[in-house]
CSV table of C-alpha atoms in Angstrom, one decimal:
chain,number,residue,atom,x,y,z
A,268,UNK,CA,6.1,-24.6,-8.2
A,269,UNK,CA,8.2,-21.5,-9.0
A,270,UNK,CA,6.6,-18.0,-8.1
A,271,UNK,CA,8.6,-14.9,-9.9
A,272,UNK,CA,7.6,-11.6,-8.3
A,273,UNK,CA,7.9,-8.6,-9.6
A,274,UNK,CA,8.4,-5.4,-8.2
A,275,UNK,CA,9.6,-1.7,-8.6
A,276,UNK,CA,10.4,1.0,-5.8
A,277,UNK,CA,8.6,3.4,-5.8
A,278,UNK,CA,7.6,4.3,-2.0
A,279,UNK,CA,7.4,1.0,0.9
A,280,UNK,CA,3.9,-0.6,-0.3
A,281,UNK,CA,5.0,-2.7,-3.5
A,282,UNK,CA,7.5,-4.5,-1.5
A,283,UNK,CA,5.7,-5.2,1.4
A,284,UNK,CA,2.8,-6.6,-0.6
A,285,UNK,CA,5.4,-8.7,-2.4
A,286,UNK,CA,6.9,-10.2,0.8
A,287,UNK,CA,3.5,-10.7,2.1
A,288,UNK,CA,3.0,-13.1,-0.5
A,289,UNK,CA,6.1,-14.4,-0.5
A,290,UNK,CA,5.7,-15.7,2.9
A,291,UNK,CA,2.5,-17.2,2.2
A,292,UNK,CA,3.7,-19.1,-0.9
A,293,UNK,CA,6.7,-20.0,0.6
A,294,UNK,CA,4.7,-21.5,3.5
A,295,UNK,CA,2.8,-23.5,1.0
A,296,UNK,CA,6.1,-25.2,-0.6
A,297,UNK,CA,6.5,-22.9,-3.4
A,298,UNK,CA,9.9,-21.6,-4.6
A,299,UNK,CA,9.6,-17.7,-5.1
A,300,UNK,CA,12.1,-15.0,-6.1
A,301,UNK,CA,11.4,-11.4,-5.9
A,302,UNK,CA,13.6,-9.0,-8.1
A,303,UNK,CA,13.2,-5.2,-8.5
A,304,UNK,CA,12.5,-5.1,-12.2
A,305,UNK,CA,14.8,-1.7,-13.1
A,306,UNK,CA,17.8,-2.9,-11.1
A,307,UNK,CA,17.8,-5.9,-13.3
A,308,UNK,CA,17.2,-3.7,-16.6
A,309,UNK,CA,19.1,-0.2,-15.6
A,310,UNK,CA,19.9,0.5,-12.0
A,311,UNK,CA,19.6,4.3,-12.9
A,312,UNK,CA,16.1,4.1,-13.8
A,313,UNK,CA,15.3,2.7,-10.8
A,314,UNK,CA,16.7,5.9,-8.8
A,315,UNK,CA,15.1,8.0,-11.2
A,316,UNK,CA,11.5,6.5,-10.7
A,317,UNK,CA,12.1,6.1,-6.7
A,318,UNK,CA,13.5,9.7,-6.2
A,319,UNK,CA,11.4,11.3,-8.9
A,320,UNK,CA,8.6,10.1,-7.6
A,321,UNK,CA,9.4,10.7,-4.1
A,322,UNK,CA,11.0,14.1,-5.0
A,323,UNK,CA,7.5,15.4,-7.3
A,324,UNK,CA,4.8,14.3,-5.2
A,325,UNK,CA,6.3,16.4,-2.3
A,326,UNK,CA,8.0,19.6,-3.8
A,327,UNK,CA,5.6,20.2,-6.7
A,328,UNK,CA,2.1,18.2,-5.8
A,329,UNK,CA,0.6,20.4,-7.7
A,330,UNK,CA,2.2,19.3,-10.9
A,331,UNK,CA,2.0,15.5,-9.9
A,332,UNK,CA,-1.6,16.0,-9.2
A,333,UNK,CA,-2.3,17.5,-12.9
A,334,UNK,CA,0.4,14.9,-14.3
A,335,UNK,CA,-1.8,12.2,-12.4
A,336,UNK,CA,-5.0,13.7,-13.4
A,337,UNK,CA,-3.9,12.8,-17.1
A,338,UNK,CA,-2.5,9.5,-16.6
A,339,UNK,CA,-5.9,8.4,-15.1
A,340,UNK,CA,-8.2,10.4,-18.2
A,341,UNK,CA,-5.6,11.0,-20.8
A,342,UNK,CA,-9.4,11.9,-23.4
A,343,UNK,CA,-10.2,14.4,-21.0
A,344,UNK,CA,-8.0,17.4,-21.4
A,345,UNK,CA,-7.1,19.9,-24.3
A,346,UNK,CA,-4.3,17.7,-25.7
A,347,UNK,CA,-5.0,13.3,-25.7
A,348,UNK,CA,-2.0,12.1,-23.4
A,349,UNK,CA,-3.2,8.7,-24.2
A,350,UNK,CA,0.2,7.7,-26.3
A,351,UNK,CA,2.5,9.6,-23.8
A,352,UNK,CA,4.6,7.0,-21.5
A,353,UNK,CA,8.2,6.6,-21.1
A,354,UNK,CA,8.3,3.7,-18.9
A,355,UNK,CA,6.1,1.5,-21.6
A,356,UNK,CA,8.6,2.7,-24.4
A,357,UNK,CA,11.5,1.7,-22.2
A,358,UNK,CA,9.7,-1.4,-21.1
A,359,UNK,CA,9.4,-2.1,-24.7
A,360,UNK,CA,12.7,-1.7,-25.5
A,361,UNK,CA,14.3,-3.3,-22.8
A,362,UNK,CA,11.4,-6.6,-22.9
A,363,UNK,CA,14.4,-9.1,-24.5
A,364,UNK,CA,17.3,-8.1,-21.9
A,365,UNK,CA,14.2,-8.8,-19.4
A,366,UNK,CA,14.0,-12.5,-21.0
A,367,UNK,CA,17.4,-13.7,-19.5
A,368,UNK,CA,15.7,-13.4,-15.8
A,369,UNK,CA,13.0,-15.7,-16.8
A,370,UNK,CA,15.8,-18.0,-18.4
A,371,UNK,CA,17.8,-17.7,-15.1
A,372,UNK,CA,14.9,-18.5,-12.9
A,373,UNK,CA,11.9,-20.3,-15.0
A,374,UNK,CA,9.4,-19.7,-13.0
A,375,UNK,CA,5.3,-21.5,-13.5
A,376,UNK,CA,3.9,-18.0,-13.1
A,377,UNK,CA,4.4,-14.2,-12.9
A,378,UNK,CA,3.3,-11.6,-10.2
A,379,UNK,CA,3.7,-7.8,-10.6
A,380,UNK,CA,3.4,-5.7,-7.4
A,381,UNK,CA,3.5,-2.6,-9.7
A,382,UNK,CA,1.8,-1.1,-12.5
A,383,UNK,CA,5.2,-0.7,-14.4
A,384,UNK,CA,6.6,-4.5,-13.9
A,385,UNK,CA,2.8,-5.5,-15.4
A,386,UNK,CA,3.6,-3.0,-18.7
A,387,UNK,CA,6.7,-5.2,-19.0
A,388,UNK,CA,5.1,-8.3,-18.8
A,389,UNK,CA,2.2,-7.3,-21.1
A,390,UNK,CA,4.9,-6.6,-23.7
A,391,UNK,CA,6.3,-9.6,-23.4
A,392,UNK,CA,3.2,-12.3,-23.7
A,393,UNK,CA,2.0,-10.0,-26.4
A,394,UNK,CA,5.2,-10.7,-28.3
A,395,UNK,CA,4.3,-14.2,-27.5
A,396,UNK,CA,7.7,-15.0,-25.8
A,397,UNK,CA,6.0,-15.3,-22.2
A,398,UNK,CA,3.3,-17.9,-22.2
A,399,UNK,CA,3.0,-18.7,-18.2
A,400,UNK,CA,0.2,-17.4,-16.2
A,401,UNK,CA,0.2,-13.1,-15.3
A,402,UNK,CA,-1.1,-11.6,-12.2
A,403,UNK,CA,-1.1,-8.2,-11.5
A,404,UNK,CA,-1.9,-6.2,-7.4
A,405,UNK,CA,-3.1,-3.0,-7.3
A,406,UNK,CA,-1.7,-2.0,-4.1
A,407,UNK,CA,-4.3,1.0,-3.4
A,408,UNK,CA,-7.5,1.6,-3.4
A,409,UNK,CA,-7.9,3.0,-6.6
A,410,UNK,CA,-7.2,1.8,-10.2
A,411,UNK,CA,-3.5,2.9,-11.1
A,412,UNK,CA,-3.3,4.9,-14.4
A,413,UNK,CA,-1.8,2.5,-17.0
A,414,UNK,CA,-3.8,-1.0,-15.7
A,415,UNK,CA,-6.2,-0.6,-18.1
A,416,UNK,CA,-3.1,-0.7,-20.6
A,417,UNK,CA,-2.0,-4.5,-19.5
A,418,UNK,CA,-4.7,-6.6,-21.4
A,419,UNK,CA,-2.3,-9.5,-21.5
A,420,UNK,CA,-2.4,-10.0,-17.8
A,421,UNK,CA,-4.4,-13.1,-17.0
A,422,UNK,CA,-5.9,-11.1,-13.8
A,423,UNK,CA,-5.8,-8.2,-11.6
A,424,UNK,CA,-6.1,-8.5,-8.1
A,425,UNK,CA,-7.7,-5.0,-6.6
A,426,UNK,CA,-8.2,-4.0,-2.7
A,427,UNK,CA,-12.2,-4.1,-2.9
A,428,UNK,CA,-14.8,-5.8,-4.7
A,429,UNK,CA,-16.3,-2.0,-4.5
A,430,UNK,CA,-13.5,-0.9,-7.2
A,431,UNK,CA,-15.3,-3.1,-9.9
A,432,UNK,CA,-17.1,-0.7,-11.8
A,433,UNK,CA,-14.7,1.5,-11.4
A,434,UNK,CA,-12.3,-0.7,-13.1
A,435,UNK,CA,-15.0,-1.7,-15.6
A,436,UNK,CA,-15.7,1.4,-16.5
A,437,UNK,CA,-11.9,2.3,-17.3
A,438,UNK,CA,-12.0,-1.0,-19.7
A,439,UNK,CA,-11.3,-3.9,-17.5
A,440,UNK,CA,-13.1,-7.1,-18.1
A,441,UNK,CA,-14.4,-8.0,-15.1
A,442,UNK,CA,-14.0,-11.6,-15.6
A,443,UNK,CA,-9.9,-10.5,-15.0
A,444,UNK,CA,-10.8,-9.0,-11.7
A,445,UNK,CA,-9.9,-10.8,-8.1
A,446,UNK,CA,-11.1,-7.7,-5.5
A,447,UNK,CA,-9.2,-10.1,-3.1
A,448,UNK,CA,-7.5,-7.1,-1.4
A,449,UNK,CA,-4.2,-5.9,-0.5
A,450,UNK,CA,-1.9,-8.3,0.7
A,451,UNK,CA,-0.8,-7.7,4.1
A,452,UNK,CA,1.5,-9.6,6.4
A,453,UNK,CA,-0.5,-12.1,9.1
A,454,UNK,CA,0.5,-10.9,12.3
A,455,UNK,CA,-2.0,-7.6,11.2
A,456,UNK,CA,-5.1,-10.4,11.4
A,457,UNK,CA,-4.1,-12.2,14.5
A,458,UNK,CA,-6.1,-11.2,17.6
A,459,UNK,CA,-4.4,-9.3,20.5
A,460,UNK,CA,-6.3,-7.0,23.0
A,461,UNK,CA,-5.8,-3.5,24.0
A,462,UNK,CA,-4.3,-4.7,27.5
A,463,UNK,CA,-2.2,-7.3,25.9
A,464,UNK,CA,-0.7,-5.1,23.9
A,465,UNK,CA,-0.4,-1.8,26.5
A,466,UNK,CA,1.7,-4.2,28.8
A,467,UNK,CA,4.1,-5.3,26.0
A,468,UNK,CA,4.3,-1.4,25.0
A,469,UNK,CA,4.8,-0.3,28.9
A,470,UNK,CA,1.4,2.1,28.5
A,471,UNK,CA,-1.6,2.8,30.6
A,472,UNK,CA,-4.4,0.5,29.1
A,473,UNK,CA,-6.4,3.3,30.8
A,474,UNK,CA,-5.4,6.2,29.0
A,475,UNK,CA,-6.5,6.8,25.2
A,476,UNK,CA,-3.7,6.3,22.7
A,477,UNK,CA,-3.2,7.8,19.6
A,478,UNK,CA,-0.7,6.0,17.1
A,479,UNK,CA,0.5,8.4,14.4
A,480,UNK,CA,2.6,7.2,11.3
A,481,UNK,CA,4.1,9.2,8.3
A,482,UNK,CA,5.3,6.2,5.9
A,483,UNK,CA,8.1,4.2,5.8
A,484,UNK,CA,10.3,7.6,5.4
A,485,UNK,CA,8.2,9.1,7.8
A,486,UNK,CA,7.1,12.1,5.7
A,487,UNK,CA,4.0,12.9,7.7
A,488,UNK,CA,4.7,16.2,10.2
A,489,UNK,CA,4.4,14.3,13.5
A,490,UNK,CA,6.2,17.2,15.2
A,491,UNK,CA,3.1,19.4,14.1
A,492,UNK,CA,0.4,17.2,15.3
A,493,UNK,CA,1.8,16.2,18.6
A,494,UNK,CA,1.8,19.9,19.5
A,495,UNK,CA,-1.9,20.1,18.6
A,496,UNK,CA,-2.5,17.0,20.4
A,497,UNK,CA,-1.1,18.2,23.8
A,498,UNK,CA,-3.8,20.9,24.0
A,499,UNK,CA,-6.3,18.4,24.2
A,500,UNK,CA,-8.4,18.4,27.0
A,501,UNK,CA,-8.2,14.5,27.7
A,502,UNK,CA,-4.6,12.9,28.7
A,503,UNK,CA,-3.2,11.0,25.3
A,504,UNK,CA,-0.5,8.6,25.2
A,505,UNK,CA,0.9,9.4,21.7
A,506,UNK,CA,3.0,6.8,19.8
A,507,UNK,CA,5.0,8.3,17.2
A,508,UNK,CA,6.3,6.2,14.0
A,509,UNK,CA,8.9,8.3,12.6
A,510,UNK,CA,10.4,5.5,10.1
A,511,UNK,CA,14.0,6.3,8.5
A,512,UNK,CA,13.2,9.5,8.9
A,513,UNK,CA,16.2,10.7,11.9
A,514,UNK,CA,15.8,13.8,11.7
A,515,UNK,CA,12.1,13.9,13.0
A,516,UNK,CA,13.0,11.2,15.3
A,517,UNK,CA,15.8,13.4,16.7
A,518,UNK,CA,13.5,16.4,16.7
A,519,UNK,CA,10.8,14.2,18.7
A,520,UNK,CA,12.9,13.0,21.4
A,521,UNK,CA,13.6,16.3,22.0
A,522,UNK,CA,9.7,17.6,22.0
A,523,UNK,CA,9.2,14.5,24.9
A,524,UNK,CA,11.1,16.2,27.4
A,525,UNK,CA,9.1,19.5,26.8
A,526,UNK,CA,5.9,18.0,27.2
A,527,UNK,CA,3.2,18.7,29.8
A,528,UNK,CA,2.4,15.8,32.5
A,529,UNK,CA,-1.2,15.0,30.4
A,530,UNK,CA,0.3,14.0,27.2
A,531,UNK,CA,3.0,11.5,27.0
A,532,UNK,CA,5.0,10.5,23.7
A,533,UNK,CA,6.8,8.0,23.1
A,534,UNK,CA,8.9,8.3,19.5
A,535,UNK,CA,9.9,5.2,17.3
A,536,UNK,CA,12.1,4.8,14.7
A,537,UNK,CA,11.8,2.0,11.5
A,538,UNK,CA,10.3,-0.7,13.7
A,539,UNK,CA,8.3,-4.2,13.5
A,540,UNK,CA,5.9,-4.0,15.8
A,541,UNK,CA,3.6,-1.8,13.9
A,542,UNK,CA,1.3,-4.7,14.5
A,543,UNK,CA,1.1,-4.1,18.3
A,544,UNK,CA,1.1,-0.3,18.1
A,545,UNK,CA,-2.1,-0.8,16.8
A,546,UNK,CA,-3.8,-3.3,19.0
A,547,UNK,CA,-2.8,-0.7,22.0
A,548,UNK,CA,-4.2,2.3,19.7
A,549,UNK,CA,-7.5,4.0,19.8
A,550,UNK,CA,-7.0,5.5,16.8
A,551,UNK,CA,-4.4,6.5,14.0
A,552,UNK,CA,-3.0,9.1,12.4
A,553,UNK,CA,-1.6,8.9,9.0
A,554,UNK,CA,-0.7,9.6,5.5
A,555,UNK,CA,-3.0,7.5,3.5
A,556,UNK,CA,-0.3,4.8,2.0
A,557,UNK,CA,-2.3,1.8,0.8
A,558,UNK,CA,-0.6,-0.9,2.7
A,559,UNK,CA,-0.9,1.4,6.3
A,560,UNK,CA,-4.4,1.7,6.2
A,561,UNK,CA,-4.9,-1.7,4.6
A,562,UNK,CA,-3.3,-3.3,7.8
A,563,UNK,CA,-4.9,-0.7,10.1
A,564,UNK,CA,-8.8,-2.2,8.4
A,565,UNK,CA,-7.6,-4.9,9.3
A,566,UNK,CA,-6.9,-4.2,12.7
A,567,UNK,CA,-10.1,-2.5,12.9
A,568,UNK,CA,-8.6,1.0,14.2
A,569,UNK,CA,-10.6,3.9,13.2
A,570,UNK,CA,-8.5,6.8,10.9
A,571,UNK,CA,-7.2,10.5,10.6
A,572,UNK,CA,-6.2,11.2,7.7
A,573,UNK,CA,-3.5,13.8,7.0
A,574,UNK,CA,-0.8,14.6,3.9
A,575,UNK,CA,-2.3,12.6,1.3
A,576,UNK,CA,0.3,12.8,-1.6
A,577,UNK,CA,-1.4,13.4,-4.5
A,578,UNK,CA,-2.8,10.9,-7.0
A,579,UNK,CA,-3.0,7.5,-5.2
A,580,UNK,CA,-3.0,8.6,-1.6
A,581,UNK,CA,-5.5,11.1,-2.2
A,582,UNK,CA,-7.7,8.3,-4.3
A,583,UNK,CA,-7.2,6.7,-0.7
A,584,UNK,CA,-9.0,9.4,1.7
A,585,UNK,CA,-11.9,9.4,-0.6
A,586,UNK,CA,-12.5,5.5,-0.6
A,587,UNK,CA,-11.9,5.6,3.3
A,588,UNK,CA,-13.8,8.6,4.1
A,589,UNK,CA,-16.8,7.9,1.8
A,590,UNK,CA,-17.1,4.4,3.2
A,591,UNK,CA,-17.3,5.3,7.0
A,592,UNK,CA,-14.0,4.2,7.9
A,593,UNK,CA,-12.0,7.4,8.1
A,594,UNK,CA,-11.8,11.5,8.7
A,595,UNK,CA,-10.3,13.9,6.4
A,596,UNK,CA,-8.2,16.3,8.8
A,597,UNK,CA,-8.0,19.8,6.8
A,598,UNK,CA,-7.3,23.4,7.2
A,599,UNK,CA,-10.4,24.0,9.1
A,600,UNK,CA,-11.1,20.9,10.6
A,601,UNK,CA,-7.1,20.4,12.8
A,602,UNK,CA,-6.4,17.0,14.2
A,603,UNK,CA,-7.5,18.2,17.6
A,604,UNK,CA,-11.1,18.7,17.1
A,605,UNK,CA,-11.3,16.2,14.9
A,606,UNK,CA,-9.8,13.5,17.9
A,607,UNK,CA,-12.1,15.3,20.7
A,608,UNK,CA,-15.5,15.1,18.3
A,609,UNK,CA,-14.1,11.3,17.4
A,610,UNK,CA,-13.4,10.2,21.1
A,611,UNK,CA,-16.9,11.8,22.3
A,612,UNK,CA,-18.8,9.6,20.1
A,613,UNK,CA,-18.6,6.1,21.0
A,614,UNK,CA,-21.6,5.2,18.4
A,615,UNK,CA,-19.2,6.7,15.6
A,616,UNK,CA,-16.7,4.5,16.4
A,617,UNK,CA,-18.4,1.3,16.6
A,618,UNK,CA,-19.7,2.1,13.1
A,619,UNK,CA,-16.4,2.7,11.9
A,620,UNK,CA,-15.2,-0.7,13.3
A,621,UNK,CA,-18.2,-2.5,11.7
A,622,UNK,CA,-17.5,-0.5,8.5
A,623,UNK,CA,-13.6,-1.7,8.8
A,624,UNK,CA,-15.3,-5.1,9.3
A,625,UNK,CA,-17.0,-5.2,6.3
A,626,UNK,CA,-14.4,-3.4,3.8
A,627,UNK,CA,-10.9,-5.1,5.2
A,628,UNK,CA,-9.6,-8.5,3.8
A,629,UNK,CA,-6.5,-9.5,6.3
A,630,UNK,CA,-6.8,-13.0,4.7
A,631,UNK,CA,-5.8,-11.2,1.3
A,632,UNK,CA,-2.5,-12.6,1.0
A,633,UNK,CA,-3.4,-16.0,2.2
A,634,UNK,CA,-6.3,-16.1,-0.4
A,635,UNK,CA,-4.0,-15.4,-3.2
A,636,UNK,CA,-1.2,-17.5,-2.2
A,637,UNK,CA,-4.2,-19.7,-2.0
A,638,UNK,CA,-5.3,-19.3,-5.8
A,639,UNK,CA,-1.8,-19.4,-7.2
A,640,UNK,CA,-1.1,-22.6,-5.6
A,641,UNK,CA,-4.3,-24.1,-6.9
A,642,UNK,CA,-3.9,-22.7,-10.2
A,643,UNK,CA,-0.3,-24.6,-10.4
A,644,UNK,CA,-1.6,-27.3,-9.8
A,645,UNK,CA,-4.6,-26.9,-12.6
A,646,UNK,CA,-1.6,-26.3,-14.8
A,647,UNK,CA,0.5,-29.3,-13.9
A,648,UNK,CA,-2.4,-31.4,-13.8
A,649,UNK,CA,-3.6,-30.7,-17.8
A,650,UNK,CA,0.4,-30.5,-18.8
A,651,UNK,CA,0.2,-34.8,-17.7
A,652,UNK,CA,-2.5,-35.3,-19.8
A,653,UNK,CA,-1.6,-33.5,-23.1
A,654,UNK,CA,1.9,-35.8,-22.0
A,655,UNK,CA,-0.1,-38.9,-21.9
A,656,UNK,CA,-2.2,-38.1,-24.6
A,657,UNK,CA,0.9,-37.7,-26.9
């Protein structure tokens, strides 16, 4: 079976949820290619999207916000936005150039990591020159703007079964919904203990630890909520996740050295072992990116939230927070407090562990590997009959 996955960059979680799967199909025997869709059809566009995106939601979040805001209710405001997209008249004009792919690698069924890839797609089985099977992955835990806009996909595979109505309610027949989650790599569901992983990390399994992360380009302001950390009262061991971002890994190795004796912090760069970080954790700290808290659910490590971007991320905090799982850090309520009320309430945190129980789906990627493997086979299987029926 041949698995095309399709994918766009804009931030880290589209690509990791497309390698998730990846691994799992290709564990299973399938042959799978994963492409970014605008380097194939205009390598500029694909910098415009990554950096404009990147670039907006960080400099003028305000604007994003209201530009978001529309996206997701394009009825709503004072002019109807509903026939206002670039990217779908580009993916429309660019759908044929798109077909040579498909002739290069004819693959038994599409996936589309992102809500752009699916518009392509859509355009191209409602031409009628893509027949194969269509799946679409929300990779947050919200409904994108636009995936309402993708009838043509055969199914759309959302992070909770708790998104339904949600999804219903912005026109998606729920018969088209698989709330399988977000796909996540497997070494976030396998089982290692706090001491286990304190020994492989060189920490004190008997001092709390706090893991904070900023995103695969490290945007979150570490530097900033380390500082507030070392006035806690209780000794922290504080692992620090400063992606490709060097300059705040540069600026952190510096802060170490200053550091009173009671809080020790220990900065890291892009790394893989984001996995064991947060078996040795007691908590994290983080921008709300879909596929960070989606592995940290799964590792049942309770939340802080800080830095949404707007739009998805902030989508994010309000699923989190409102299902038990997660704190909002604002303004009034700093990161301090909010760890010293969290770590003085044992009861809280067991409830946000069986919450995280109850809401994560590590097995996400597995399932779906599971259901397009199955679903190949479906499709071989009536292909021989309508064969031996002729």
């Amino acid at each position: 079976m041949k698995v095309l996955i399709l994918s766009v960059t804009a931030g880290y979680g589209h690509h990791a949820a497309a390698r998730a799967v990846s691994d799992q199909l290709l564990a299973r025997g399938a042959e799978v290619k994963t492409i970014d869709v605008y380097q194939v059809l205009s390598p500029a566009v694909k910098q415009t999207i990554d950096k404009g995106y990147r670039l907006t939601a960080r400099r003028t979040p305000a604007l994003y916000r209201k530009v978001y805001g529309l996206a997701e209710h394009p009825h709503s405001g004072w002019i109807d936005t509903s026939g206002i997209n670039m990217i779908q008249l580009f993916n429309k004009l660019n759908a044929a150039k798109f077909q040579r792919v498909l002739r290069d690698f004819p693959a038994d069924l599409l996936l589309c990591t992102h809500v752009f890839a699916a518009q392509l797609v859509n355009e191209m089985k409602k031409r009628g020159v893509l027949t194969i099977p269509a799946l679409g992955i929300v990779t947050d835990y919200t409904l994108h703007p636009y995936w309402e806009d993708v009838p043509c996909l055969d199914w759309i595979v959302t992070a909770s079964e708790l998104l339904n109505l949600a999804a219903v309610k912005r026109g998606l027949n729920p018969s088209r919904l698989l709330p399988l989650g977000i796909p996540i790599q497997a070494k976030f569901s396998q089982t290692l203990n706090l001491k286990e992983a304190a020994a492989l990390l060189r920490l004190d399994p008997k001092l709390p630890t706090v893991l904070i992360m900023g995103g695969s380009l490290g945007y979150a302001d570490s530097r900033k909520i380390i500082l507030q950390l070392a006035h806690s009262p209780q000794p922290l061991q504080i692992l620090a996740v400063c992606g490709r971002n060097q300059k705040q890994y540069s600026q952190l190795m510096k802060l170490k050295a200053q550091l009173k004796d009671s809080c020790t912090l220990y900065p890291y760069g892009f790394t893989d072992y984001v996995d064991i970080m947060m078996s040795a954790a007691d908590c994290l700290i983080t921008k709300p990116g879909g596929l960070t808290v989606t592995e940290a659910l799964a590792k049942k490590l309770p939340m802080l939230l800080v830095n949404p971007l707007p739009g998805h991320e902030e989508r994010n905090a309000e699923f989190l927070v409102n299902n038990g799982v997660a704190v909002r850090i604002t303004r009034t309520f700093p990161v301090d407090e909010a760890l010293h009320s969290l770590f003085l309430n044992p009861q809280r945190l067991d409830m946000m562990r069986a919450m995280m129980h109850l809401l994560s789906h590590p097995d996400a990627a597995e399932k779906l590997a599971d259901f397009v493997i199955e679903l190949g086979c479906q499709n071989s299987s009536e292909a021989k009959e309508l064969n031996e029926g002729d």
